[in-house]
PDB file of C-alpha atoms in Angstrom:
ATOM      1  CA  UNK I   1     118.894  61.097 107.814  1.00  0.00           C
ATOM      2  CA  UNK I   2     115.774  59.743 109.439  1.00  0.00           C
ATOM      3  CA  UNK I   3     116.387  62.308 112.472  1.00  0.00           C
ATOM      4  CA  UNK I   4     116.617  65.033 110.340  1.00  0.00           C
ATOM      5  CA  UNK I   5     113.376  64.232 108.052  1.00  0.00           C
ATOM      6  CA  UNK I   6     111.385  63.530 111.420  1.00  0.00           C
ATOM      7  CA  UNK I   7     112.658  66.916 112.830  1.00  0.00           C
ATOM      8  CA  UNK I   8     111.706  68.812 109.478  1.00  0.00           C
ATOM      9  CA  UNK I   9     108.445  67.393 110.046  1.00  0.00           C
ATOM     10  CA  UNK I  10     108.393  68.098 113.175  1.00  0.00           C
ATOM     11  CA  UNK I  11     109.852  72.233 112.471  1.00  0.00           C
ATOM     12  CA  UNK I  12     106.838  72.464 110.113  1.00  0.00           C
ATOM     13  CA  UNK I  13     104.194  71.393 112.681  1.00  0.00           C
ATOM     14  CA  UNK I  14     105.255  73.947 115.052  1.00  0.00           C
ATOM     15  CA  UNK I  15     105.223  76.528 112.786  1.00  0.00           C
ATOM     16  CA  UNK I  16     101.920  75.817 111.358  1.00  0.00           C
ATOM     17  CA  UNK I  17     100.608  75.343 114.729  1.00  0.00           C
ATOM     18  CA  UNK I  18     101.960  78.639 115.741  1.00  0.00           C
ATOM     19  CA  UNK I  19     100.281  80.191 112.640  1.00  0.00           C
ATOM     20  CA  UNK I  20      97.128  78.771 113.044  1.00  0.00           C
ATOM     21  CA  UNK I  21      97.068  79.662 117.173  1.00  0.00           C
ATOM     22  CA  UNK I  22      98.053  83.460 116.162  1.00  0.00           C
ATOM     23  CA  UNK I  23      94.813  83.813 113.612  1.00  0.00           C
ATOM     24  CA  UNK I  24      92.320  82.027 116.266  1.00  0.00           C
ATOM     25  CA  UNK I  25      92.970  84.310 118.354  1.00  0.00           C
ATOM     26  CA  UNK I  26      93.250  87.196 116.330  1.00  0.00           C
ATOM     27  CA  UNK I  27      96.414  88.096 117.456  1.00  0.00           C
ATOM     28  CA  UNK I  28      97.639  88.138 113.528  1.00  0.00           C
ATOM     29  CA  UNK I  29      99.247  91.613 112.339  1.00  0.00           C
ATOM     30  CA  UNK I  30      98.413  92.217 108.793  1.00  0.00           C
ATOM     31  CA  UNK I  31     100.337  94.667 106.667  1.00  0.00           C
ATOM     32  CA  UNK I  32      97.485  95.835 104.115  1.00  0.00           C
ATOM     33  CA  UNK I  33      98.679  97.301 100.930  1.00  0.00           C
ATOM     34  CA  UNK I  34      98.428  97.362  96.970  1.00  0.00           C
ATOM     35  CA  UNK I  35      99.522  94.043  95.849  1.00  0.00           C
ATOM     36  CA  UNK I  36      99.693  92.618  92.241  1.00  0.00           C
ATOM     37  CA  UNK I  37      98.295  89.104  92.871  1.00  0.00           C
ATOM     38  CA  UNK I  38      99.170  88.180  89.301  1.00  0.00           C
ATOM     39  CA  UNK I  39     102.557  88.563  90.592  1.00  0.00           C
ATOM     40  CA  UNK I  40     102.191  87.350  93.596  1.00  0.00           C
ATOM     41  CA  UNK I  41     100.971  83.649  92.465  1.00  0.00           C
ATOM     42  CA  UNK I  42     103.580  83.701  89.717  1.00  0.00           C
ATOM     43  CA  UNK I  43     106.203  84.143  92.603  1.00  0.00           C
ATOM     44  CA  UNK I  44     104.998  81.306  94.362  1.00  0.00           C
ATOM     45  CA  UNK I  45     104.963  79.299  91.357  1.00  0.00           C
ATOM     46  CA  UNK I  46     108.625  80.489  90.665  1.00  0.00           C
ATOM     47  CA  UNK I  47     109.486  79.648  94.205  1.00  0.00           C
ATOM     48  CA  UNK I  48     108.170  76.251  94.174  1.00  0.00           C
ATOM     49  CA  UNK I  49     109.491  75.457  90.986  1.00  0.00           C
ATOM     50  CA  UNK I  50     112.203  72.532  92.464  1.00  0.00           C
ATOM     51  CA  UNK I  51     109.042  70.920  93.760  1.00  0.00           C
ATOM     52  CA  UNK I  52     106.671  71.063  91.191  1.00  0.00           C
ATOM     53  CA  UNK I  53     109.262  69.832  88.320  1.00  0.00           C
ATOM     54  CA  UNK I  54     110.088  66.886  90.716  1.00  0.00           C
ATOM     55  CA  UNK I  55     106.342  66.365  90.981  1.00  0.00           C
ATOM     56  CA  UNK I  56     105.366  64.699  87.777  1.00  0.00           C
ATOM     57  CA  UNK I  57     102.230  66.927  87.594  1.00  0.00           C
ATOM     58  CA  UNK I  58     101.815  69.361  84.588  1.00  0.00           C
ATOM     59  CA  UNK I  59     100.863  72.638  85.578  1.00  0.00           C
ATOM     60  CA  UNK I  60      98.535  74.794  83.141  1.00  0.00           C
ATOM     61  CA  UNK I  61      98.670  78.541  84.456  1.00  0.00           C
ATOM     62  CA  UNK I  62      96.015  80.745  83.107  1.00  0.00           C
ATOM     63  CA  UNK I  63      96.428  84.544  84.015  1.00  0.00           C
ATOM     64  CA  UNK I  64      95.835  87.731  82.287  1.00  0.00           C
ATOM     65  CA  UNK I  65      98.837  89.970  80.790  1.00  0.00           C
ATOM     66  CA  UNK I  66      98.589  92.751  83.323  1.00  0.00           C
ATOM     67  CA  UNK I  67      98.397  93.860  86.919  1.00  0.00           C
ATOM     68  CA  UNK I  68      95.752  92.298  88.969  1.00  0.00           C
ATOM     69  CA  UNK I  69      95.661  94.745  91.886  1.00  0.00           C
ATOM     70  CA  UNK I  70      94.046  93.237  95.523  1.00  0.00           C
ATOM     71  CA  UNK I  71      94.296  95.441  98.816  1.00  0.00           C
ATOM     72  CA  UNK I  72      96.163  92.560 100.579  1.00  0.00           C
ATOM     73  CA  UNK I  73      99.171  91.208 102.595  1.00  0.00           C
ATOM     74  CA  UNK I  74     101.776  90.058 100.433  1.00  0.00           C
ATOM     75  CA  UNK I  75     103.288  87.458 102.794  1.00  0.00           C
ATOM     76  CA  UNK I  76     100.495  86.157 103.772  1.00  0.00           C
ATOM     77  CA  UNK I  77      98.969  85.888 100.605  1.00  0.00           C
ATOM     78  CA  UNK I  78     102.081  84.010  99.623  1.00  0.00           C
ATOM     79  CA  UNK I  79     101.315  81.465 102.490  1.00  0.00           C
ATOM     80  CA  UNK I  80      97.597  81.007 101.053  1.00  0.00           C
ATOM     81  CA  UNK I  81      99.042  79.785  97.661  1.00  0.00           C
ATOM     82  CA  UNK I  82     102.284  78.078  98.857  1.00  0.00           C
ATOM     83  CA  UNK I  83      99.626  76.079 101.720  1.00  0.00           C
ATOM     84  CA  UNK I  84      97.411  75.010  98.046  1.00  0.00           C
ATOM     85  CA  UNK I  85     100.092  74.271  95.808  1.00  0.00           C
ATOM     86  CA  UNK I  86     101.874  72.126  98.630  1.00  0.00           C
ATOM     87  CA  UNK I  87      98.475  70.188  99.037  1.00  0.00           C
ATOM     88  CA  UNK I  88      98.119  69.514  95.241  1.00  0.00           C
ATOM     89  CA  UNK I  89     101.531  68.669  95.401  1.00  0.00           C
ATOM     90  CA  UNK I  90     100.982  65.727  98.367  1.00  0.00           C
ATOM     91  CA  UNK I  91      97.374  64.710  97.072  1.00  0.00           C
ATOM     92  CA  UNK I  92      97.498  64.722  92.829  1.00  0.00           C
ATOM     93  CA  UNK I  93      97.471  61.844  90.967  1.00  0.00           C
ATOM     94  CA  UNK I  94     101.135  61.130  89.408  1.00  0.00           C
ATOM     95  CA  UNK I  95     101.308  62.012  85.434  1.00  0.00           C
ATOM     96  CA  UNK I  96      97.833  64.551  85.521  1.00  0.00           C
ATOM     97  CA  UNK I  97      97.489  68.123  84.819  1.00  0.00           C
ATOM     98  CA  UNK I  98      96.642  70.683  87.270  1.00  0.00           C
ATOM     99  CA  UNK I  99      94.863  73.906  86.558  1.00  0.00           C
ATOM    100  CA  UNK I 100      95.382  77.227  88.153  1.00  0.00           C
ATOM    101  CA  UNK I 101      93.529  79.594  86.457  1.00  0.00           C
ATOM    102  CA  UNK I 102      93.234  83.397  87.649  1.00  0.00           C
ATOM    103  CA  UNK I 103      90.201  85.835  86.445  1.00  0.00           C
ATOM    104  CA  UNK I 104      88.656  89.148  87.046  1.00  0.00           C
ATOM    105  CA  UNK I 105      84.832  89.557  87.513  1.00  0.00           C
ATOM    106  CA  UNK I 106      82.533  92.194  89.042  1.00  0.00           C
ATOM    107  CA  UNK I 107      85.337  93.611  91.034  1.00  0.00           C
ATOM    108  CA  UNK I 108      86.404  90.509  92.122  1.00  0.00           C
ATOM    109  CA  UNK I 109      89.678  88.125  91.240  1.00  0.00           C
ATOM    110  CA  UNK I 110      88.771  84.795  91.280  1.00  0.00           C
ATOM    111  CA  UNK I 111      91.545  82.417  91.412  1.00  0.00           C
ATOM    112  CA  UNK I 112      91.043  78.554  90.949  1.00  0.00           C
ATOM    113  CA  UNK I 113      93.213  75.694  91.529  1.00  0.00           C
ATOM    114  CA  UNK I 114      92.324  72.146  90.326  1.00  0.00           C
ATOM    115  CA  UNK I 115      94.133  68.804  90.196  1.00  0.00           C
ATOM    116  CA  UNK I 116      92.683  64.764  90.543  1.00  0.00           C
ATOM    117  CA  UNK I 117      93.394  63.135  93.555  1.00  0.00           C
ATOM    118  CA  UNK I 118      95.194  60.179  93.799  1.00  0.00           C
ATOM    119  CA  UNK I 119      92.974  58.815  96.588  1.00  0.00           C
ATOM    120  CA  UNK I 120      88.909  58.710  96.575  1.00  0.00           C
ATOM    121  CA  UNK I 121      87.668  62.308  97.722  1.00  0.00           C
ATOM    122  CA  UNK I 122      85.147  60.803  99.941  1.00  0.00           C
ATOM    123  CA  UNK I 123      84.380  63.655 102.433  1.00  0.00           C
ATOM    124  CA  UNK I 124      82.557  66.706 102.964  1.00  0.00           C
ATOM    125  CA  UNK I 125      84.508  70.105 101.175  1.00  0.00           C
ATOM    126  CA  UNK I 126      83.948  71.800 104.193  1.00  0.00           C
ATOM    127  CA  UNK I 127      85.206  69.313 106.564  1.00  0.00           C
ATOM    128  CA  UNK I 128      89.091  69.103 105.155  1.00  0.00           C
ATOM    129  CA  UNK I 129      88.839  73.195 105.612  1.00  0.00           C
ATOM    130  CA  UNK I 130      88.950  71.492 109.613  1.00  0.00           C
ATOM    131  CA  UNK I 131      92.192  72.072 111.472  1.00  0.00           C
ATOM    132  CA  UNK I 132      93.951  69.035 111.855  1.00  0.00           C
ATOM    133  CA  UNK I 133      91.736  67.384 109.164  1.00  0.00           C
ATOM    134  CA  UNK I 134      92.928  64.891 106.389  1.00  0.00           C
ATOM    135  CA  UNK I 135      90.331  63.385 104.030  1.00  0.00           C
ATOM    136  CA  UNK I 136      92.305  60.001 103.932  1.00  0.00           C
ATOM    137  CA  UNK I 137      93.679  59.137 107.860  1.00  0.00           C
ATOM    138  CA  UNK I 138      95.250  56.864 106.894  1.00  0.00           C
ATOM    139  CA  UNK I 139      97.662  58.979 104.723  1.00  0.00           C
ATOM    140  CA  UNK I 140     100.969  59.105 106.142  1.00  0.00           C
ATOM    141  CA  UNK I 141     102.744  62.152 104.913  1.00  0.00           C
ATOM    142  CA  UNK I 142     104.804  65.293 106.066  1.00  0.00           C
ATOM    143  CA  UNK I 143     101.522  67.191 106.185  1.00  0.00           C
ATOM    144  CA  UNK I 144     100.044  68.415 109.536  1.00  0.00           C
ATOM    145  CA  UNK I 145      96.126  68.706 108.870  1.00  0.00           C
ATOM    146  CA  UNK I 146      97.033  72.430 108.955  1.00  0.00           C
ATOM    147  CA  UNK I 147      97.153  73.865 105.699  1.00  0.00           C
ATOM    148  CA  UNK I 148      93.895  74.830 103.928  1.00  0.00           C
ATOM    149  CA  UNK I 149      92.294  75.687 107.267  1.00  0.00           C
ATOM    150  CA  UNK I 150      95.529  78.401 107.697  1.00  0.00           C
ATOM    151  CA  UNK I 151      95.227  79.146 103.964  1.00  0.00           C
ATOM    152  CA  UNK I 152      91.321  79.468 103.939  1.00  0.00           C
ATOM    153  CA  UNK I 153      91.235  82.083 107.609  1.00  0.00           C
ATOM    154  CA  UNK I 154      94.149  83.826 106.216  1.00  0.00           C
ATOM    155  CA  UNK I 155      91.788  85.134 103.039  1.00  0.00           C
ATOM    156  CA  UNK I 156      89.165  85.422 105.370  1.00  0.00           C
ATOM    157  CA  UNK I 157      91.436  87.675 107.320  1.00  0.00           C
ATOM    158  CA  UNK I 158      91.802  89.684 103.838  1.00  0.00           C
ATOM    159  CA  UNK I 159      88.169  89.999 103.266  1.00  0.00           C
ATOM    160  CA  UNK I 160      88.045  87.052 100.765  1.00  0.00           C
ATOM    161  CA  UNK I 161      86.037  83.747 100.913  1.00  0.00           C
ATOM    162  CA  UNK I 162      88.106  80.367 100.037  1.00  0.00           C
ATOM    163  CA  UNK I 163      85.879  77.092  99.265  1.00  0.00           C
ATOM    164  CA  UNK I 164      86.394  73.837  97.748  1.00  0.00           C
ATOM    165  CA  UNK I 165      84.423  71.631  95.202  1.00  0.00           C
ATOM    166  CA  UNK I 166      84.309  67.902  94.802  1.00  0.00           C
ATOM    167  CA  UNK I 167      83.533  66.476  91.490  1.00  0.00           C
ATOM    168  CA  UNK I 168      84.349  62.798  90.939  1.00  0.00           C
ATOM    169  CA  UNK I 169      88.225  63.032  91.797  1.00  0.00           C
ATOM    170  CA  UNK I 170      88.597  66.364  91.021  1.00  0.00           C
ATOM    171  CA  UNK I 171      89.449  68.566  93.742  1.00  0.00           C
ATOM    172  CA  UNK I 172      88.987  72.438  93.063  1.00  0.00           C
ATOM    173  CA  UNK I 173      90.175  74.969  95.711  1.00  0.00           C
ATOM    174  CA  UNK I 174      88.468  78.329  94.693  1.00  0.00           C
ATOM    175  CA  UNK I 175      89.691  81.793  96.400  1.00  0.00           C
ATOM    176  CA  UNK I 176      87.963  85.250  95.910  1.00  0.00           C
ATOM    177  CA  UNK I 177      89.704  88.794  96.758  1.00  0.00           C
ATOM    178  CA  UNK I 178      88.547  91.972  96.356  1.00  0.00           C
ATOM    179  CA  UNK I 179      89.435  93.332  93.324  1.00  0.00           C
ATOM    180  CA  UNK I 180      91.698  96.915  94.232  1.00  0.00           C
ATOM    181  CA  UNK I 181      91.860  99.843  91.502  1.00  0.00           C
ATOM    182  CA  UNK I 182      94.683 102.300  92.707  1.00  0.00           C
ATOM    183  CA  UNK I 183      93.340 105.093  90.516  1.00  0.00           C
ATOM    184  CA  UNK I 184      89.908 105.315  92.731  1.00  0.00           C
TER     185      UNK I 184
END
């Protein structure tokens, strides 16, 4: 059982490693198309469903009742949210609520995601964006420092911007897109 947690672990390193070697050196195809990013962040949600009822987090989703078109890829878009949701999933504070809240605005989508932290956020935003970079070392989990920096090049990659805010313990993981209108 050990052996085959460790080699999970170590499955998911290569993998992330692998993804994050193919986008620094741009050697990352990306299949651009119409995409529904309403739908595509309920997917995840629906995907990750196992994980987040075993979580003890409650999860407040906020979207609007339509289509939310972006000019994106759908995979990797997936990757983006599944890399956030997995982090709140690691990091939040047992028994809180988490926020995901999606919004259009000047022709942009602006989704948020925010959750406490069960350990002091005691770093620079910019600096757990790092590859390889944990804001507590001394955490000890299936992670491999990986995640946000492969979530926050792969909207870059998109034309979007990905940031993070630290108020307190609140940690708030902020991605733009371009807003797509099919009709145009």
């Amino acid at each position: 059982q050990v052996l085959d947690k460790r080699s999970q672990r170590l499955k998911i390193l290569i993998e992330d490693l692998f993804e994050a070697s193919k986008i620094g050196s741009n050697n990352i195809e990306l299949n651009l198309e119409e995409n529904d990013i309403n739908q595509l962040l309920t997917q995840t949600l629906v995907e990750m469903e196992d994980y987040i009822n075993e979580s003890k987090l409650d999860f407040i989703v906020n979207t609007p009742d339509k289509e939310v078109y972006i000019l994106a890829d759908g995979k990797k878009t997936f990757r983006v949210f599944e890399n956030i949701i997995s982090n709140i999933l690691k990091y939040s504070l047992e028994k809180t609520r988490v926020y995901i809240d999606l919004v259009e605005s000047d022709k942009k989508v602006h989704i948020s995601f925010k959750n406490i932290s069960k350990h002091q956020l005691n770093f620079d935003p910019d600096e757990i964006m790092e590859r390889f970079k944990r804001a507590d070392e001394s955490r000890n989990t299936e992670g491999s420092g990986l995640g946000l920096a492969i979530a926050r090049d792969l909207v870059s990659l998109q034309g979007g911007k990905m940031s993070i805010e630290i108020d307190g313990d609140l940690f708030k993981v902020k991605v733009v897109m371009n807003e797509y209108n099919p009709s145009i």
